[in-house]
Coordinates of C-alpha atoms in Angstrom, one line a residue:
M1 CA 114.5 15.3 19.1
G2 CA 116.9 17.6 19.7
H3 CA 120.4 17.1 19.7
I4 CA 121.3 18.0 22.9
S5 CA 120.7 16.6 25.9
S6 CA 120.6 18.5 29.2
F7 CA 121.1 17.8 33.6
T8 CA 121.3 20.0 35.9
L9 CA 122.4 19.3 39.4
D10 CA 119.9 19.5 42.6
S11 CA 121.3 21.1 45.4
R12 CA 121.1 17.6 47.5
E13 CA 123.2 16.2 44.0
V14 CA 125.8 19.5 44.5
T15 CA 126.3 18.4 48.4
A16 CA 126.7 14.7 47.6
V17 CA 129.3 15.8 44.5
N18 CA 131.4 17.9 46.9
D19 CA 131.6 15.4 49.6
L20 CA 132.9 13.2 47.0
L21 CA 135.2 15.2 45.4
D22 CA 136.9 16.3 49.1
E23 CA 137.2 12.9 49.6
T24 CA 138.8 12.5 46.3
A25 CA 141.1 15.4 46.9
A26 CA 142.2 14.0 49.9
R27 CA 143.0 10.6 48.8
F28 CA 145.2 11.7 45.6
S29 CA 147.5 13.7 44.1
S30 CA 146.3 15.0 40.8
V31 CA 143.9 13.1 37.9
D32 CA 147.4 11.6 36.0
D33 CA 148.0 10.0 39.8
E34 CA 147.8 6.1 38.6
A35 CA 146.0 5.2 42.2
F36 CA 143.4 7.9 41.1
L37 CA 143.0 6.6 37.5
S38 CA 142.8 2.5 39.4
D39 CA 139.6 3.9 40.9
L40 CA 138.0 5.8 38.7
H41 CA 135.1 3.7 37.6
S42 CA 134.2 3.3 41.1
L43 CA 134.1 7.3 41.7
G44 CA 132.0 7.0 39.0
R45 CA 129.7 4.9 40.7
A46 CA 129.7 7.1 43.4
L47 CA 127.9 9.8 41.5
P48 CA 124.4 10.7 42.5
E49 CA 122.3 8.4 40.6
R50 CA 120.1 10.6 38.5
L51 CA 123.5 12.0 37.3
R52 CA 125.1 9.0 36.3
S53 CA 122.1 7.2 35.2
H54 CA 121.4 10.4 32.7
I55 CA 125.3 9.9 31.4
E56 CA 125.1 5.8 30.9
E57 CA 121.3 7.0 28.8
F58 CA 123.2 9.4 26.8
R59 CA 126.2 6.6 25.6
R60 CA 123.4 3.6 25.6
E61 CA 120.6 5.4 23.8
R62 CA 122.7 7.7 21.2
K63 CA 119.6 9.9 21.0
H64 CA 121.0 13.2 21.3
E65 CA 124.8 14.2 20.0
I66 CA 125.5 16.5 22.9
C67 CA 125.2 16.0 26.7
I68 CA 125.7 19.3 29.1
I69 CA 125.7 18.9 32.7
S70 CA 125.2 21.9 34.7
G71 CA 124.8 22.8 38.5
Y72 CA 128.4 22.5 39.9
E73 CA 129.5 25.4 41.4
L74 CA 133.3 26.4 40.5
K75 CA 133.1 29.0 43.9
E76 CA 136.2 30.4 42.5
P77 CA 138.7 29.7 39.1
P78 CA 141.9 27.8 40.5
S79 CA 144.5 30.3 39.3
P80 CA 144.6 33.2 36.8
T81 CA 144.2 31.8 32.8
P82 CA 148.1 30.2 32.7
Q83 CA 150.0 31.4 29.5
H84 CA 151.2 27.7 28.6
W85 CA 149.5 24.3 29.0
A86 CA 153.1 23.1 30.7
D87 CA 152.2 26.0 33.3
V88 CA 149.6 23.6 35.1
R89 CA 151.1 20.9 36.3
N90 CA 149.4 18.3 38.6
A91 CA 145.9 19.4 38.4
N92 CA 144.0 18.6 41.3
H93 CA 140.8 21.2 41.9
P94 CA 137.9 19.8 42.9
Y95 CA 136.6 21.0 39.3
D96 CA 139.6 18.9 37.6
Y97 CA 137.8 15.6 39.9
F98 CA 134.5 16.2 39.1
F99 CA 135.0 16.6 34.8
I100 CA 137.3 13.4 35.0
I101 CA 135.2 11.0 37.1
V102 CA 131.8 12.7 35.0
S103 CA 133.7 11.7 31.7
S104 CA 134.6 8.0 32.9
V105 CA 131.2 7.1 33.1
L106 CA 130.9 7.7 29.2
G107 CA 133.8 5.4 28.9
D108 CA 137.9 4.9 29.2
V109 CA 139.6 8.9 29.7
I110 CA 142.5 8.4 27.4
G111 CA 145.5 11.0 26.3
F112 CA 147.7 10.6 23.9
S113 CA 151.6 11.0 24.4
D114 CA 152.3 13.6 21.5
L115 CA 149.8 16.0 22.9
Q116 CA 150.8 18.4 25.9
E117 CA 152.2 15.5 27.2
G118 CA 150.2 12.6 28.4
K119 CA 147.9 14.9 30.3
L120 CA 144.3 13.3 30.1
A121 CA 142.5 16.9 30.8
Q122 CA 144.0 19.0 28.2
E123 CA 144.2 22.7 28.4
I124 CA 142.4 25.0 26.1
F125 CA 143.3 28.3 26.0
P126 CA 145.3 31.1 23.9
I127 CA 149.2 30.7 24.2
R128 CA 150.8 33.4 22.7
T129 CA 152.9 31.6 20.6
D130 CA 149.8 29.5 18.7
A131 CA 148.0 32.3 17.9
E132 CA 147.8 31.9 14.1
K133 CA 147.8 28.3 14.4
Q134 CA 144.9 25.5 13.8
L135 CA 144.8 24.3 17.9
G136 CA 142.5 24.9 20.3
T137 CA 145.0 27.0 21.5
G138 CA 145.2 29.2 18.9
A139 CA 143.0 32.5 18.0
V140 CA 142.5 32.5 14.2
H141 CA 139.5 30.7 13.1
L142 CA 139.3 26.8 14.1
A143 CA 138.2 24.9 10.9
L144 CA 135.3 22.3 11.5
H145 CA 136.8 18.8 12.2
T146 CA 136.1 15.7 13.8
E147 CA 138.9 15.0 16.4
D148 CA 141.9 12.9 15.7
T149 CA 140.3 11.9 12.1
A150 CA 143.5 10.2 11.0
L151 CA 143.6 7.7 13.7
E152 CA 142.0 4.7 13.8
Y153 CA 142.1 4.7 17.7
R154 CA 140.6 8.4 17.9
A155 CA 138.4 9.5 20.8
N156 CA 134.6 8.3 21.3
Y157 CA 133.8 11.6 23.4
I158 CA 135.1 14.6 23.4
G159 CA 134.7 16.6 26.7
F160 CA 134.9 20.0 27.3
S161 CA 134.8 21.5 31.2
C162 CA 134.6 25.6 32.0
I163 CA 137.1 27.3 33.9
R164 CA 136.6 30.7 33.0
N165 CA 134.7 32.7 29.8
I166 CA 133.9 36.2 30.5
D167 CA 133.6 36.6 27.2
K168 CA 131.5 34.3 26.0
I169 CA 133.3 32.9 23.5
P170 CA 131.4 29.9 22.2
T171 CA 132.5 26.6 20.7
D172 CA 130.8 26.3 17.3
I173 CA 129.4 22.6 16.6
A174 CA 127.9 21.0 12.8
I175 CA 125.7 17.9 13.5
P176 CA 124.5 17.5 9.8
N177 CA 121.6 15.7 8.8
L178 CA 123.8 13.2 6.2
N179 CA 119.8 11.9 5.0
A180 CA 120.0 15.4 2.8
L181 CA 123.0 14.3 0.5
S182 CA 121.8 11.8 -2.1
E183 CA 122.4 8.8 -2.0
D184 CA 125.1 8.8 -4.6
T185 CA 126.8 11.0 -2.9
I186 CA 126.6 8.7 -0.1
G187 CA 128.2 6.1 -1.4
I188 CA 131.0 8.1 -3.2
L189 CA 131.8 9.4 0.6
R190 CA 132.1 5.8 2.0
R191 CA 135.0 4.6 -0.7
N192 CA 138.5 4.5 0.8
V193 CA 139.7 6.6 -1.2
F194 CA 140.2 9.7 1.0
K195 CA 143.7 10.5 2.4
I196 CA 143.3 12.3 5.9
M197 CA 146.4 14.0 7.6
N198 CA 147.6 13.6 11.1
D199 CA 146.8 17.1 12.3
R200 CA 148.9 16.8 15.5
P201 CA 151.2 20.1 16.6
T202 CA 154.3 18.3 17.1
L203 CA 154.7 16.6 13.7
T204 CA 156.9 18.6 11.3
E205 CA 155.8 19.0 7.4
E206 CA 157.9 16.1 6.6
Q207 CA 156.4 13.6 9.1
R208 CA 153.0 14.5 8.3
K209 CA 153.4 13.6 4.9
E210 CA 154.3 10.3 6.1
A211 CA 151.4 10.4 8.5
Y212 CA 148.2 9.8 7.3
A213 CA 145.2 7.5 6.9
I214 CA 143.5 6.3 3.9
T215 CA 140.2 5.7 4.7
P216 CA 136.2 6.3 4.2
I217 CA 134.7 9.8 5.2
L218 CA 131.3 8.3 6.0
Y219 CA 131.4 4.7 7.8
D220 CA 128.6 2.5 9.8
D221 CA 128.7 3.1 13.7
E222 CA 126.5 1.4 16.0
G223 CA 123.7 1.4 13.5
G224 CA 123.9 4.5 12.6
V225 CA 126.4 6.9 10.0
G226 CA 129.8 8.1 11.3
M227 CA 131.9 10.9 10.1
R228 CA 135.8 11.7 10.1
Y229 CA 135.1 15.0 8.6
D230 CA 138.5 17.3 8.7
P231 CA 139.4 18.7 5.1
L232 CA 141.8 21.3 6.1
Y233 CA 144.0 18.5 6.7
M234 CA 142.8 16.6 3.3
D235 CA 145.0 15.7 0.6
M236 CA 142.3 14.9 -2.4
T237 CA 145.3 15.7 -5.0
H238 CA 144.6 12.2 -6.0
N239 CA 140.4 12.2 -5.7
N240 CA 138.8 12.3 -8.7
P241 CA 136.3 15.1 -9.7
V242 CA 133.4 13.1 -8.7
E243 CA 135.0 12.5 -5.0
I244 CA 136.1 16.3 -4.5
D245 CA 132.4 17.4 -5.4
A246 CA 131.3 14.8 -2.6
V247 CA 133.3 16.3 -0.5
E248 CA 132.3 19.9 -1.4
K249 CA 128.7 19.0 -0.6
L250 CA 129.4 17.5 2.9
K251 CA 131.1 20.9 3.5
A252 CA 128.3 22.9 2.5
L253 CA 126.5 20.7 5.0
V254 CA 128.7 20.9 8.0
E255 CA 128.6 24.7 7.3
A256 CA 125.0 24.7 7.5
S257 CA 124.4 22.4 9.9
T258 CA 126.5 24.6 12.5
F259 CA 125.4 26.8 15.8
P260 CA 127.4 27.8 19.2
I261 CA 127.5 26.4 22.0
C262 CA 128.6 29.3 24.9
M263 CA 130.0 27.2 28.0
H264 CA 129.8 28.9 31.3
P265 CA 131.9 28.1 34.4
G266 CA 131.5 24.6 36.2
Q267 CA 129.3 23.4 33.1
V268 CA 130.8 20.2 31.4
A269 CA 129.9 19.4 27.8
F270 CA 130.3 15.8 25.8
I271 CA 130.4 15.6 22.1
D272 CA 129.8 12.6 20.2
N273 CA 133.0 12.4 18.2
S274 CA 131.7 10.1 15.7
R275 CA 128.7 12.6 14.7
C276 CA 129.7 16.2 15.5
A277 CA 132.0 18.5 14.2
H278 CA 133.3 21.3 16.3
G279 CA 135.6 24.2 15.8
R280 CA 136.1 28.0 17.1
R281 CA 135.4 31.6 15.7
T282 CA 138.4 34.1 16.0
F283 CA 138.8 35.8 19.1
K284 CA 141.0 38.5 20.3
P285 CA 142.8 37.2 23.7
R286 CA 143.9 39.4 25.9
Y287 CA 147.0 37.0 27.7
D288 CA 146.3 38.3 30.7
G289 CA 145.1 35.8 33.1
T290 CA 141.3 37.0 32.0
D291 CA 140.8 34.5 28.9
R292 CA 138.5 31.4 28.4
W293 CA 139.7 28.6 29.7
L294 CA 138.9 25.2 29.0
K295 CA 139.2 22.1 29.8
R296 CA 139.1 19.0 26.9
V297 CA 139.3 15.1 27.7
Q298 CA 138.8 12.4 25.2
V299 CA 136.8 9.3 26.1
S300 CA 137.0 5.9 23.9
N301 CA 134.6 3.1 24.1
H302 CA 137.2 0.5 22.2
L303 CA 140.6 1.4 24.4
K304 CA 141.0 -2.5 24.7
K305 CA 141.4 -3.2 20.9
F306 CA 144.3 -0.8 20.9
S307 CA 146.2 -1.6 24.8
H308 CA 148.4 -2.9 22.9
L309 CA 149.5 0.4 21.5
C310 CA 149.8 2.3 25.1
L311 CA 152.7 3.3 26.5
S312 CA 154.6 0.5 29.0
G313 CA 153.1 1.5 32.2
R314 CA 150.2 4.2 31.4
W315 CA 147.4 1.7 30.4
N316 CA 145.3 4.7 28.8
I317 CA 147.9 6.8 27.1
L318 CA 148.2 6.1 23.1
P319 CA 150.8 7.4 20.7

């Protein structure tokens, strides 16, 4: 069994999708429009049946860690690649709607109040002031990690859509075979003794010292084993040598299991955030409007459990 579940829209499905998106764009102002979000799951049910069934099977069966959807015709990007995420307001390009509607079939599309001001479709392109930072908007090597490892309400799935990628810059994905670790090592990594810092870019170093979770790295996850992996943000000063060695063995396994996925305009990819780590290699941006431009969504299957944390009046925006 391969890691990737692939789906390609046929010509009739592309026509049906375009009709749905034209109707959606006429009714709503943007993907963050509350009226659009209230109608999101019904819009998901209006997608072509073969596409919807494929995504539902990916979520239900969990036979694959990645789902890639191709065939949507992004005829032209909405604009040159912006200079900053704050320059993108009221995202209402048909591709924005397609991305969010497709994502909603997997679960609830969520945002975070301290991440691009709660945008549901977060912008991933190089920002000059972020060049040296461990961010999707940086340009240095982005270390492999699972998303929001320190948060109990982290997303189950991370979605990416591609608007522009003329340089063919890949996203690195790691899917380690945890059975390759010894039972002793797995047992150690299940200990509730690992300190993982919150990696939010809005936190100061002082705030980060107080924003952390003590957690196992490996845990039971719907009949399998899940992974909370972000070694760059781990503080292991209080772990013993056996625990440190177990983490090093996991790191070696993760690094050895890495492969690239190069997205093309119009594609959408979803990764299982409990079984995949992701990152990006170093690249040299031009900041001239032609750099790689992805969008990212986060999808939760357990939002109800954390609904008490959501912002007032924003049922899907977490702190």
